Structure formats: C-alpha cells, structure tokens
mmCIF file of C-alpha atoms in Angstrom:
data_model
loop_
_atom_site.group_PDB
_atom_site.id
_atom_site.type_symbol
_atom_site.label_atom_id
_atom_site.label_comp_id
_atom_site.label_asym_id
_atom_site.label_seq_id
_atom_site.Cartn_x
_atom_site.Cartn_y
_atom_site.Cartn_z
ATOM 1 C CA MET A 92 71.645 -37.586 14.272
ATOM 2 C CA LEU A 93 71.194 -37.731 18.153
ATOM 3 C CA LYS A 94 68.170 -39.680 17.934
ATOM 4 C CA VAL A 95 69.912 -42.327 15.654
ATOM 5 C CA LEU A 96 72.783 -42.512 17.911
ATOM 6 C CA LEU A 97 70.262 -43.087 20.834
ATOM 7 C CA LEU A 98 68.711 -46.080 19.088
ATOM 8 C CA PHE A 99 72.159 -47.413 18.195
ATOM 9 C CA LEU A 100 73.249 -47.312 21.575
ATOM 10 C CA LEU A 101 70.186 -48.986 23.024
ATOM 11 C CA LEU A 102 70.626 -51.634 20.252
ATOM 12 C CA ILE A 103 73.900 -52.492 21.573
ATOM 13 C CA ALA A 104 72.720 -52.456 25.219
ATOM 14 C CA GLY A 105 70.265 -54.860 24.005
ATOM 15 C CA ILE A 106 72.681 -57.257 22.228
ATOM 16 C CA VAL A 107 75.029 -57.022 25.408
ATOM 17 C CA LEU A 108 72.527 -57.231 28.254
ATOM 18 C CA GLY A 109 70.161 -59.588 26.539
ATOM 19 C CA PRO A 110 72.216 -62.755 27.033
ATOM 20 C CA MET A 111 73.170 -61.791 30.381
ATOM 21 C CA MET A 112 69.841 -61.366 31.494
ATOM 22 C CA ALA A 113 68.664 -64.735 29.817
ATOM 23 C CA GLY A 114 66.787 -66.538 32.638
ATOM 24 C CA HIS A 115 67.081 -63.834 34.963
ATOM 25 C CA GLN A 116 64.225 -61.636 33.466
ATOM 26 C CA GLY A 117 62.967 -60.152 36.765
ATOM 27 C CA TYR A 118 59.545 -59.232 37.656
ATOM 28 C CA VAL A 119 57.727 -55.811 36.825
ATOM 29 C CA LEU A 120 54.363 -54.793 38.582
ATOM 30 C CA ILE A 121 52.475 -51.949 37.781
ATOM 31 C CA GLN A 122 49.366 -51.446 39.914
ATOM 32 C CA THR A 123 46.534 -49.033 39.853
ATOM 33 C CA ASP A 124 43.270 -49.048 41.561
ATOM 34 C CA ASN A 125 41.438 -51.126 39.053
ATOM 35 C CA TYR A 126 44.240 -53.096 37.267
ATOM 36 C CA ASN A 127 47.507 -54.916 37.822
ATOM 37 C CA ILE A 128 49.837 -55.107 34.833
ATOM 38 C CA GLU A 129 52.542 -57.704 35.190
ATOM 39 C CA THR A 130 55.403 -58.313 32.820
ATOM 40 C CA SER A 131 58.998 -59.147 32.877
ATOM 41 C CA VAL A 132 61.840 -56.694 32.729
ATOM 42 C CA THR A 133 62.894 -57.728 29.029
ATOM 43 C CA ALA A 134 59.286 -57.518 27.694
ATOM 44 C CA LEU A 135 59.385 -53.864 29.206
ATOM 45 C CA VAL A 136 62.399 -52.704 27.832
ATOM 46 C CA ILE A 137 61.130 -54.123 24.236
ATOM 47 C CA ILE A 138 57.853 -52.183 24.578
ATOM 48 C CA LEU A 139 59.847 -49.025 25.503
ATOM 49 C CA LEU A 140 62.019 -49.733 22.405
ATOM 50 C CA LEU A 141 58.999 -50.254 20.026
ATOM 51 C CA SER A 142 57.458 -47.105 21.545
ATOM 52 C CA LEU A 143 60.182 -45.093 20.750
ATOM 53 C CA VAL A 144 60.472 -46.266 17.264
ATOM 54 C CA VAL A 145 56.742 -45.604 16.636
ATOM 55 C CA LEU A 146 57.213 -42.106 17.937
ATOM 56 C CA PHE A 147 60.424 -41.348 15.810
ATOM 57 C CA ALA A 148 58.323 -42.867 12.633
ATOM 58 C CA VAL A 149 55.125 -40.761 13.420
ATOM 59 C CA GLU A 150 57.702 -37.336 13.925
ATOM 60 C CA TRP A 151 59.290 -38.218 10.357
ATOM 61 C CA LEU A 152 55.746 -38.817 8.540
ATOM 62 C CA LEU A 153 54.508 -35.400 10.281
ATOM 63 C CA ARG A 154 57.960 -33.528 9.099
ATOM 64 C CA ARG A 155 57.349 -34.764 5.621
ATOM 65 C CA LEU A 156 53.684 -33.755 5.691
ATOM 66 C CA PHE A 157 54.632 -30.207 6.814
ATOM 67 C CA ARG A 158 57.676 -29.841 4.389
ATOM 68 C CA THR A 159 55.451 -30.834 1.539
ATOM 69 C CA GLY A 160 52.826 -28.086 2.446
ATOM 70 C CA ALA A 161 55.761 -25.435 2.702
ATOM 71 C CA HIS A 162 56.926 -26.487 -0.714
ATOM 72 C CA THR A 163 53.426 -26.308 -2.181
ATOM 73 C CA ARG A 164 52.870 -23.081 -0.658
ATOM 74 C CA GLY A 165 56.124 -21.882 -2.007
ATOM 75 C CA TRP A 166 55.572 -23.047 -5.211
ATOM 76 C CA PHE A 167 52.107 -20.876 -5.485
ATOM 77 C CA VAL A 168 53.823 -17.938 -4.160
ATOM 78 C CA GLY A 169 56.671 -18.327 -6.815
ATOM 79 C CA ARG A 170 54.197 -18.757 -9.316
ATOM 80 C CA LYS A 171 52.314 -15.540 -8.436
ATOM 81 C CA ARG A 172 55.627 -13.675 -8.351
ATOM 82 C CA ARG A 173 56.389 -14.876 -11.687
ATOM 83 C CA ARG A 174 52.918 -13.895 -13.098
ATOM 84 C CA ALA A 175 53.441 -10.400 -11.470
ATOM 85 C CA HIS A 176 56.898 -9.930 -13.186
ATOM 86 C CA LYS A 177 55.504 -10.855 -16.344
ATOM 87 C CA GLN A 178 52.387 -8.521 -16.025
ATOM 88 C CA THR A 179 54.613 -5.624 -15.036
ATOM 89 C CA ASN A 180 56.728 -5.718 -18.086
ATOM 90 C CA GLN A 181 53.731 -6.100 -20.181
ATOM 91 C CA ALA A 182 52.159 -2.869 -18.318
ATOM 92 C CA LEU A 183 55.454 -1.013 -19.032
ATOM 93 C CA LEU A 184 54.929 -1.740 -23.023
ATOM 94 C CA LYS A 185 51.338 -0.542 -22.657
ATOM 95 C CA LEU A 186 52.536 2.712 -20.907
ATOM 96 C CA ALA A 187 54.719 3.539 -23.772
ATOM 97 C CA GLU A 188 51.814 2.813 -26.060
ATOM 98 C CA GLY A 189 49.705 5.112 -23.999
ATOM 99 C CA ASP A 190 47.034 2.290 -23.271
ATOM 100 C CA TYR A 191 46.273 3.152 -19.655
ATOM 101 C CA GLN A 192 43.294 1.104 -19.234
ATOM 102 C CA GLN A 193 45.701 -2.088 -19.796
ATOM 103 C CA VAL A 194 48.400 -0.389 -17.732
ATOM 104 C CA GLU A 195 46.123 0.050 -14.535
ATOM 105 C CA LYS A 196 44.884 -3.525 -15.210
ATOM 106 C CA LEU A 197 48.166 -5.411 -15.491
ATOM 107 C CA MET A 198 49.970 -3.109 -12.702
ATOM 108 C CA SER A 199 47.207 -3.807 -9.879
ATOM 109 C CA ARG A 200 46.716 -7.467 -10.806
ATOM 110 C CA ASN A 201 48.920 -9.588 -8.403
ATOM 111 C CA GLY A 202 50.538 -6.275 -7.385
ATOM 112 C CA ASP A 203 51.122 -7.491 -3.949
ATOM 113 C CA HIS A 204 53.366 -10.292 -5.272
ATOM 114 C CA ALA A 205 55.293 -7.765 -7.449
ATOM 115 C CA GLU A 206 59.173 -7.171 -6.758
ATOM 116 C CA GLN A 207 58.156 -3.564 -6.011
ATOM 117 C CA PRO A 208 54.463 -3.502 -5.146
ATOM 118 C CA VAL A 209 54.405 0.142 -3.991
ATOM 119 C CA VAL A 210 55.523 1.047 -7.428
ATOM 120 C CA ASN A 211 53.021 -1.146 -9.226
ATOM 121 C CA TYR A 212 50.066 0.334 -7.298
ATOM 122 C CA LEU A 213 51.615 3.982 -7.922
ATOM 123 C CA LEU A 214 51.687 3.421 -11.557
ATOM 124 C CA ALA A 215 48.159 1.896 -11.636
ATOM 125 C CA ALA A 216 46.970 5.017 -9.611
ATOM 126 C CA GLU A 217 48.285 7.283 -12.275
ATOM 127 C CA ALA A 218 46.818 5.181 -15.432
ATOM 128 C CA ALA A 219 43.476 5.442 -13.505
ATOM 129 C CA GLN A 220 43.783 9.217 -13.112
ATOM 130 C CA GLN A 221 44.707 9.324 -16.815
ATOM 131 C CA ARG A 222 41.845 7.675 -17.756
ATOM 132 C CA GLY A 223 39.652 10.151 -15.243
ATOM 133 C CA ASP A 224 38.605 7.446 -12.933
ATOM 134 C CA GLU A 225 39.442 9.133 -9.639
ATOM 135 C CA ILE A 226 37.913 6.400 -7.521
ATOM 136 C CA ARG A 227 40.089 3.481 -8.723
ATOM 137 C CA ALA A 228 43.153 5.928 -8.702
ATOM 138 C CA ASN A 229 42.518 6.679 -4.768
ATOM 139 C CA GLN A 230 41.941 2.917 -4.133
ATOM 140 C CA HIS A 231 45.350 2.318 -5.695
ATOM 141 C CA LEU A 232 46.809 5.157 -4.076
ATOM 142 C CA GLU A 233 45.751 3.934 -0.405
ATOM 143 C CA ARG A 234 46.847 0.370 -1.173
ATOM 144 C CA ALA A 235 50.212 1.773 -1.894
ATOM 145 C CA ALA A 236 50.132 3.932 1.193
ATOM 146 C CA GLU A 237 49.629 0.463 3.148
ATOM 147 C CA LEU A 238 52.501 -0.924 1.754
ATOM 148 C CA ALA A 239 54.735 2.058 2.253
ATOM 149 C CA GLU A 240 54.579 2.787 5.602
ATOM 150 C CA ASN A 241 58.503 3.319 6.079
ATOM 151 C CA ASP A 242 58.834 5.293 3.015
ATOM 152 C CA PRO A 243 55.836 7.608 2.547
ATOM 153 C CA ILE A 244 57.629 10.121 0.077
ATOM 154 C CA PRO A 245 56.795 8.337 -3.113
ATOM 155 C CA VAL A 246 53.178 7.968 -2.332
ATOM 156 C CA GLU A 247 52.663 11.492 -1.254
ATOM 157 C CA ILE A 248 54.371 12.854 -4.363
ATOM 158 C CA THR A 249 52.195 10.653 -6.454
ATOM 159 C CA ARG A 250 49.085 12.185 -4.336
ATOM 160 C CA VAL A 251 49.966 15.638 -5.154
ATOM 161 C CA ARG A 252 50.544 14.858 -8.817
ATOM 162 C CA LEU A 253 46.979 13.508 -9.063
ATOM 163 C CA GLN A 254 45.703 16.449 -7.155
ATOM 164 C CA LEU A 255 47.279 19.042 -9.513
ATOM 165 C CA ALA A 256 45.836 17.057 -12.300
ATOM 166 C CA ARG A 257 42.174 17.430 -10.997
ATOM 167 C CA LYS A 258 43.063 20.890 -10.220
ATOM 168 C CA GLU A 259 42.724 20.411 -6.486
ATOM 169 C CA PHE A 260 45.356 23.129 -6.118
ATOM 170 C CA HIS A 261 45.016 24.110 -2.189
ATOM 171 C CA ALA A 262 44.905 20.280 -1.432
ATOM 172 C CA ALA A 263 48.274 20.069 -3.414
ATOM 173 C CA ARG A 264 49.623 22.958 -1.583
ATOM 174 C CA HIS A 265 48.951 21.392 1.720
ATOM 175 C CA GLY A 266 50.597 18.191 0.363
ATOM 176 C CA VAL A 267 53.798 19.891 -0.773
ATOM 177 C CA ASP A 268 54.227 21.858 2.440
ATOM 178 C CA ARG A 269 54.364 18.571 4.296
ATOM 179 C CA LEU A 270 56.573 17.068 1.821
ATOM 180 C CA LEU A 271 59.045 19.920 1.969
ATOM 181 C CA GLU A 272 59.322 19.626 5.682
ATOM 182 C CA ILE A 273 60.336 15.891 5.204
ATOM 183 C CA SER A 274 62.566 16.476 2.050
ATOM 184 C CA PRO A 275 63.153 20.373 1.470
ATOM 185 C CA ARG A 276 65.545 19.497 -1.638
ATOM 186 C CA HIS A 277 64.065 16.713 -3.401
ATOM 187 C CA PRO A 278 63.734 17.890 -6.948
ATOM 188 C CA GLU A 279 60.282 16.338 -7.790
ATOM 189 C CA VAL A 280 58.949 18.007 -4.596
ATOM 190 C CA LEU A 281 60.160 21.394 -5.604
ATOM 191 C CA ARG A 282 58.826 21.077 -9.045
ATOM 192 C CA LEU A 283 55.425 20.016 -7.674
ATOM 193 C CA ALA A 284 55.619 22.941 -5.129
ATOM 194 C CA GLU A 285 56.406 25.327 -7.907
ATOM 195 C CA GLN A 286 52.974 24.110 -9.441
ATOM 196 C CA ALA A 287 51.211 24.482 -6.502
ATOM 197 C CA TYR A 288 52.283 27.800 -5.090
ATOM 198 C CA ILE A 289 51.911 29.659 -8.644
ATOM 199 C CA HIS A 290 48.224 28.057 -8.803
ATOM 200 C CA THR A 291 47.373 29.143 -5.272
ATOM 201 C CA GLY A 292 49.175 32.557 -5.482
ATOM 202 C CA ALA A 293 51.319 31.468 -2.798
ATOM 203 C CA TRP A 294 54.193 33.939 -3.848
ATOM 204 C CA GLY A 295 55.910 34.312 -0.699
ATOM 205 C CA SER A 296 56.232 30.497 -0.551
ATOM 206 C CA LEU A 297 57.333 30.484 -3.798
ATOM 207 C CA LEU A 298 60.129 32.831 -3.323
ATOM 208 C CA ASP A 299 61.300 30.722 -0.481
ATOM 209 C CA ILE A 300 62.022 27.797 -2.436
ATOM 210 C CA ILE A 301 64.026 29.319 -5.093
ATOM 211 C CA PRO A 302 67.435 28.952 -3.120
ATOM 212 C CA SER A 303 66.367 25.134 -2.702
ATOM 213 C CA MET A 304 65.652 24.801 -6.660
ATOM 214 C CA GLU A 305 69.058 26.313 -7.438
ATOM 215 C CA LYS A 306 70.749 23.838 -5.048
ATOM 216 C CA ALA A 307 69.027 20.831 -6.425
ATOM 217 C CA GLN A 308 69.573 22.122 -9.997
ATOM 218 C CA VAL A 309 65.675 22.491 -10.521
ATOM 219 C CA GLY A 310 65.320 24.324 -13.943
ATOM 220 C CA ASP A 311 68.038 26.425 -15.604
ATOM 221 C CA GLU A 312 68.904 30.052 -14.259
ATOM 222 C CA GLU A 313 66.640 31.700 -16.702
ATOM 223 C CA HIS A 314 63.716 30.005 -15.506
ATOM 224 C CA ARG A 315 64.404 30.430 -11.951
ATOM 225 C CA ILE A 316 64.795 34.521 -12.467
ATOM 226 C CA ALA A 317 61.699 34.183 -14.466
ATOM 227 C CA LEU A 318 60.075 32.275 -11.755
ATOM 228 C CA GLN A 319 61.336 35.075 -9.128
ATOM 229 C CA ARG A 320 60.162 37.960 -11.270
ATOM 230 C CA GLN A 321 56.560 36.253 -11.316
ATOM 231 C CA ALA A 322 56.544 35.784 -7.685
ATOM 232 C CA TRP A 323 57.413 39.717 -7.049
ATOM 233 C CA ILE A 324 54.784 40.777 -9.657
ATOM 234 C CA GLY A 325 52.101 38.553 -7.715
ATOM 235 C CA MET A 326 53.008 40.122 -4.645
ATOM 236 C CA MET A 327 52.524 43.414 -6.129
ATOM 237 C CA ASP A 328 48.950 42.266 -7.483
ATOM 238 C CA GLN A 329 48.159 41.277 -3.925
ATOM 239 C CA ALA A 330 49.254 44.338 -2.585
ATOM 240 C CA ARG A 331 47.495 46.393 -4.994
ATOM 241 C CA ALA A 332 44.509 44.348 -4.505
ATOM 242 C CA ASP A 333 44.340 44.945 -0.859
ATOM 243 C CA GLY A 334 45.534 48.284 -0.455
ATOM 244 C CA GLY A 335 45.308 49.991 -3.826
ATOM 245 C CA SER A 336 48.208 52.541 -4.600
ATOM 246 C CA GLU A 337 48.840 53.305 -0.664
ATOM 247 C CA GLY A 338 49.025 49.459 -0.081
ATOM 248 C CA LEU A 339 51.468 48.958 -3.152
ATOM 249 C CA ASN A 340 53.665 52.153 -2.245
ATOM 250 C CA ALA A 341 53.933 50.549 1.414
ATOM 251 C CA TRP A 342 54.712 47.063 0.402
ATOM 252 C CA TRP A 343 57.527 48.654 -1.881
ATOM 253 C CA LYS A 344 59.192 50.667 0.847
ATOM 254 C CA ASN A 345 59.307 47.218 2.778
ATOM 255 C CA GLN A 346 61.416 45.647 0.378
ATOM 256 C CA SER A 347 65.071 45.700 0.461
ATOM 257 C CA ARG A 348 67.279 48.060 -1.592
ATOM 258 C CA LYS A 349 68.473 45.078 -3.642
ATOM 259 C CA THR A 350 64.934 44.274 -4.700
ATOM 260 C CA ARG A 351 64.098 47.901 -5.117
ATOM 261 C CA HIS A 352 66.673 48.345 -7.652
ATOM 262 C CA GLU A 353 66.058 45.198 -9.652
ATOM 263 C CA PRO A 354 64.771 46.957 -13.286
ATOM 264 C CA ALA A 355 62.275 44.379 -14.106
ATOM 265 C CA LEU A 356 60.741 45.136 -10.772
ATOM 266 C CA GLN A 357 60.912 48.796 -11.379
ATOM 267 C CA VAL A 358 59.031 48.516 -14.555
ATOM 268 C CA ALA A 359 56.365 46.316 -13.011
ATOM 269 C CA MET A 360 56.079 48.759 -10.066
ATOM 270 C CA ALA A 361 55.642 51.757 -12.469
ATOM 271 C CA GLU A 362 53.172 49.683 -14.585
ATOM 272 C CA HIS A 363 51.100 48.834 -11.537
ATOM 273 C CA LEU A 364 51.138 52.436 -10.156
ATOM 274 C CA ILE A 365 50.134 53.804 -13.591
ATOM 275 C CA GLU A 366 47.169 51.446 -13.246
ATOM 276 C CA CYS A 367 46.487 52.966 -10.062
ATOM 277 C CA ASN A 368 46.597 56.423 -11.225
ATOM 278 C CA ASP A 369 49.552 57.098 -9.062
ATOM 279 C CA HIS A 370 51.481 58.712 -11.775
ATOM 280 C CA ASP A 371 53.738 60.890 -9.868
ATOM 281 C CA THR A 372 55.387 57.681 -7.799
ATOM 282 C CA ALA A 373 55.749 55.999 -10.749
ATOM 283 C CA GLN A 374 57.493 58.751 -12.683
ATOM 284 C CA GLN A 375 59.740 58.930 -9.565
ATOM 285 C CA ILE A 376 60.465 55.113 -9.855
ATOM 286 C CA ILE A 377 61.266 55.407 -13.568
ATOM 287 C CA LEU A 378 63.694 58.259 -13.111
ATOM 288 C CA ASP A 379 65.545 56.550 -10.228
ATOM 289 C CA GLY A 380 65.812 53.585 -12.314
ATOM 290 C CA LEU A 381 67.318 55.386 -15.344
ATOM 291 C CA LYS A 382 69.904 57.131 -13.024
ATOM 292 C CA ARG A 383 71.386 53.743 -11.934
ATOM 293 C CA GLN A 384 70.977 51.781 -15.224
ATOM 294 C CA TYR A 385 69.617 52.567 -18.643
ATOM 295 C CA ASP A 386 66.627 50.386 -19.615
ATOM 296 C CA GLU A 387 64.299 50.509 -22.657
ATOM 297 C CA ARG A 388 61.464 49.043 -20.661
ATOM 298 C CA LEU A 389 61.310 52.269 -18.417
ATOM 299 C CA VAL A 390 61.695 54.755 -21.187
ATOM 300 C CA LEU A 391 58.611 52.966 -23.080
ATOM 301 C CA LEU A 392 56.413 53.834 -20.021
ATOM 302 C CA MET A 393 57.107 57.555 -20.169
ATOM 303 C CA PRO A 394 54.496 58.591 -22.699
ATOM 304 C CA ARG A 395 51.937 56.797 -20.511
ATOM 305 C CA LEU A 396 52.274 59.219 -17.475
ATOM 306 C CA GLN A 397 50.283 61.864 -16.873
ATOM 307 C CA SER A 398 53.036 63.792 -14.992
ATOM 308 C CA SER A 399 52.646 66.894 -13.195
ATOM 309 C CA GLU A 400 56.213 67.743 -13.965
ATOM 310 C CA PRO A 401 57.062 66.597 -17.492
ATOM 311 C CA GLU A 402 60.058 68.630 -17.679
ATOM 312 C CA LEU A 403 61.776 66.008 -15.277
ATOM 313 C CA LEU A 404 61.205 63.519 -17.905
ATOM 314 C CA GLU A 405 62.694 65.470 -20.750
ATOM 315 C CA LYS A 406 65.497 66.313 -18.829
ATOM 316 C CA SER A 407 66.190 62.599 -18.051
ATOM 317 C CA LEU A 408 65.885 61.859 -21.916
ATOM 318 C CA ARG A 409 68.333 64.628 -22.884
ATOM 319 C CA GLN A 410 70.903 63.289 -20.222
ATOM 320 C CA GLN A 411 70.393 59.830 -21.468
ATOM 321 C CA ILE A 412 71.006 61.339 -25.297
ATOM 322 C CA ARG A 413 74.068 62.929 -23.887
ATOM 323 C CA THR A 414 75.423 59.804 -22.206
ATOM 324 C CA LEU A 415 74.426 57.115 -24.733
ATOM 325 C CA GLY A 416 74.491 58.921 -27.994
ATOM 326 C CA ASP A 417 71.725 59.299 -30.376
ATOM 327 C CA ARG A 418 69.141 56.322 -30.084
ATOM 328 C CA PRO A 419 65.824 56.307 -32.057
ATOM 329 C CA LEU A 420 63.986 55.370 -28.849
ATOM 330 C CA LEU A 421 65.092 58.361 -26.815
ATOM 331 C CA TRP A 422 64.325 60.770 -29.626
ATOM 332 C CA SER A 423 60.913 59.062 -30.211
ATOM 333 C CA THR A 424 60.048 59.260 -26.591
ATOM 334 C CA LEU A 425 60.901 62.882 -26.280
ATOM 335 C CA GLY A 426 58.821 63.637 -29.361
ATOM 336 C CA GLN A 427 55.849 62.286 -27.765
ATOM 337 C CA LEU A 428 56.395 64.287 -24.751
ATOM 338 C CA ARG A 429 56.476 67.263 -26.610
ATOM 339 C CA MET A 430 53.573 66.457 -28.378
ATOM 340 C CA LYS A 431 51.594 65.982 -25.191
ATOM 341 C CA ARG A 432 52.548 69.433 -24.100
ATOM 342 C CA GLY A 433 51.581 71.022 -27.730
ATOM 343 C CA GLU A 434 55.479 71.674 -28.486
ATOM 344 C CA TRP A 435 54.844 70.812 -32.050
ATOM 345 C CA GLN A 436 58.142 72.322 -33.797
ATOM 346 C CA GLU A 437 60.379 70.494 -31.038
ATOM 347 C CA ALA A 438 58.346 67.415 -31.349
ATOM 348 C CA ALA A 439 58.778 67.228 -34.997
ATOM 349 C CA LEU A 440 62.402 67.855 -34.964
ATOM 350 C CA ALA A 441 62.564 64.854 -32.229
ATOM 351 C CA PHE A 442 60.738 62.441 -34.574
ATOM 352 C CA ARG A 443 62.890 63.590 -37.721
ATOM 353 C CA ALA A 444 66.028 62.597 -35.581
ATOM 354 C CA ALA A 445 64.461 59.200 -34.951
ATOM 355 C CA LEU A 446 63.553 58.610 -38.203
ATOM 356 C CA LYS A 447 66.967 59.708 -39.648
ATOM 357 C CA GLN A 448 68.388 56.499 -37.632
ATOM 358 C CA ARG A 449 65.562 54.014 -38.458
ATOM 359 C CA PRO A 450 62.099 54.063 -40.153
ATOM 360 C CA ASP A 451 59.228 53.274 -37.927
ATOM 361 C CA ALA A 452 55.639 53.332 -38.964
ATOM 362 C CA PHE A 453 54.429 54.833 -35.498
ATOM 363 C CA ASP A 454 57.057 57.884 -35.798
ATOM 364 C CA TYR A 455 55.951 58.574 -39.584
ATOM 365 C CA ALA A 456 52.434 58.716 -38.134
ATOM 366 C CA TRP A 457 53.236 61.009 -35.135
ATOM 367 C CA LEU A 458 55.330 63.376 -37.111
ATOM 368 C CA ALA A 459 52.532 63.331 -39.865
ATOM 369 C CA ASP A 460 50.080 64.517 -36.999
ATOM 370 C CA THR A 461 52.812 67.166 -35.906
ATOM 371 C CA LEU A 462 53.209 68.615 -39.385
ATOM 372 C CA ASP A 463 49.497 69.036 -39.522
ATOM 373 C CA ARG A 464 49.446 71.268 -36.275
ATOM 374 C CA LEU A 465 52.331 73.234 -38.273
ATOM 375 C CA HIS A 466 50.196 73.416 -41.194
ATOM 376 C CA GLN A 467 52.374 71.578 -43.690
ATOM 377 C CA PRO A 468 49.593 69.246 -44.993
ATOM 378 C CA GLU A 469 51.885 68.159 -48.074
ATOM 379 C CA GLU A 470 54.916 66.744 -45.971
ATOM 380 C CA ALA A 471 52.326 65.191 -43.737
ATOM 381 C CA ALA A 472 50.652 63.464 -46.380
ATOM 382 C CA THR A 473 54.210 62.201 -47.487
ATOM 383 C CA MET A 474 55.020 60.967 -44.016
ATOM 384 C CA ARG A 475 51.719 59.222 -43.785
ATOM 385 C CA ARG A 476 52.331 57.625 -47.303
ATOM 386 C CA ASP A 477 55.960 56.464 -46.111
ATOM 387 C CA GLY A 478 54.517 55.066 -43.015
ATOM 388 C CA LEU A 479 51.683 53.150 -45.033
ATOM 389 C CA LEU A 480 54.466 51.984 -47.390
ATOM 390 C CA LEU A 481 56.608 50.469 -44.378
ATOM 391 C CA THR A 482 53.743 48.832 -42.629
ATOM 392 C CA LEU A 483 52.909 47.034 -45.872
ATOM 393 C CA GLN A 484 56.422 46.081 -46.529
ATOM 394 C CA ASN A 485 56.829 44.546 -42.997
ATOM 395 C CA ASN A 486 53.384 42.639 -43.239
ATOM 396 C CA THR A 487 54.256 41.091 -46.676
ATOM 397 C CA PRO A 488 55.132 37.206 -46.194
ATOM 398 C CA GLN A 489 58.573 36.578 -47.408
#
C-alpha cells in the first residue's frame, strides 16, 4: 500500500512540476575517472521513476514465485498427511483382525506425517514384536523416542512391555523403577511393575507399590491381598534359601506384630518351618494362631508335625471343640494325633465322632486301620467298604 502511495505522489509531482520545469530542465553531470555522464534533470527523474517501477515489478514477480513454491510444498505435505491419516485408519482395522504385519507396515509408512506420529511408531513397534521381529520393533521404538522428547512415558511404557514379552525381566525391572520415579501412581506403570517384580523376585518392591495400586485402583481388593500374600511368601522363601530355619526365624521376628498375626502368613510360615524340620517352632506358631483366631488351615497342619509335646496340640483341639462345638475336622485331627501316639481306642472314638457329623473316605480308612489295631477285623472291613463306596459315589459323573 505504501509503495502504491509513493508512486501516486511521484506521478502527481511529475504532472505538477513537469510544465513548470519545461524549458528550465537544468543540467546534471556525473563524472568518474573514465566517464562523464551528462543529462537533464527531467531525464534523470524519469530514469529514477522507471528504475523504481522495474524494482517493484521484480519484487512482485519474486513474491509470486516464492508463494507458489510454498503452496506447492503445502500441497505435498497435506497430501502426505491425508495419506498417513488413511493408512492409520486402515492399520486400526487390521489390528482388530490380528494382521500384525499390515499393522506395522501401515503405521510406520508416512508415520512422521500422522496426527500423532509417536502413537503410530509405538503401535508399529508392538505389532513387530507380535510377529517376533525384535529388530524392527527396536527401530520403531527408537524413532518414537526421537519424536517424544518432551513426553517419554508412553515410549518407556512400551519399551518395558516389549521387554516383558521377550522375558527380559531384569531390564524391565530397571525400566519400571525409572518410570515409578517419574510417575509413581500411573496405572499401567504399576501393572507392569507388578509383573516385573514377580518375575525377578523383588518381593520388597512389590509390597512397596501395593498402597499405590490401591490409590490408583489397579486391580480389586482381593487381587491386592493375594499379591501381598505372594510377596510375603516370596520373602519367606528367600529367607529360608539364605539362612535355613535360623534365617527364617530371624526374618519372622523382625516382622511387625500385625504381620505375624495374619493367619495366611502363619500358615505359610508353619509350612516353611516344617519343610526345614523345625517342628517345635512351627507348632508354636500354629498354637499361637489358634489362640487368637480359629483357622482350619492351621488345624490341617497339625498331623504333619513331629512334635516333642503332642499333648499341647491335643489340648488345643479339645479347647477348640469346647469353644466352637463339635466339628468334623477337629475330631478327625484329634484322631490322627491319637493314632501317632498309639492310643487306638481314643483314636477310634475321635474318628467315630467325626464320621457321625459327615462321611469322609479318609476318616473311614483311618478308623479301619485303628480297628485292625483293636483286633476288630469285621468292623474294619465294613469301614473300608463304606469308604470305598463313598469314593466311588463321589467320583461318579453327575
């Protein structure tokens, strides 16, 4: 606009001043070492005006050329973006079909021009991994990392997921440790951490993330409780492997009272001690647990004990019977303990009390063995027959 105004003013000046200067054009001399240029003032003004017109024309032409180049580049870029959008939609359909080869091909082709290129390359990496092509998966992953400098979490999550798929568990654990430092309550990070910690036996780390899993609502309460128990049992296994029975006892004493009073952990601890041949400590844990809360799993461990004080176990069972009433498991366990001590008459009474409440093939067999010891072969044969019939009845398909 300013240029047009300038030309308009010069034109007016020429119209006004031209007649005034007619006959009084003046004289202009431009002298150099080798040349002398002579002209009138009017001719010089005309030359300057023509020069300005030529410069404006050249500028307009160049601007048109550059604008055309920008439009051309924009057309090519837009064409690639449209093609990338179309290929991404096609890849999503192929993903639903499970055609991972086409998913990788379509997601990575023109991936740089997609609306979300990082997502395209990450999906291409996972598709390549599904095909077992780890080299291509790593290439796509690295390209995604280059494009996602400001938001590395999606790339690192995908990297850990691929490492778990390849059974590179320690590398995956290293990856989730870094992710937890950046985003400690990210649901997917917590799910991957759970897998990595379980496969590497990082039970302490697994216990540490369970509160975060609860806050992020990762899994239901039942799953988290089972996960916690698995972690505790894993730590027991490590303590036993490192120090045997003494190491296991030392580890148990270092736990909080709340942990030691958890029935499921008491059962697991007693089982570990029995396997370590530390029956006295296992018995103490069982008896302490039953004093606080009745749990059938603790009762079931009693016959496995090689106790130096079996009368304490029998006393505990009778106390439970007085408190809870007649229960088949309590009478059956008492009968087994009596059998181990050779008290056949008392054992027979206990098994009869258990069978009176419910039929059980094992109790029939134990009672039959007891009756043999009491020299009652006919009744023993009857008990074996009843137990066999019960077994056949239970194994008959409905």
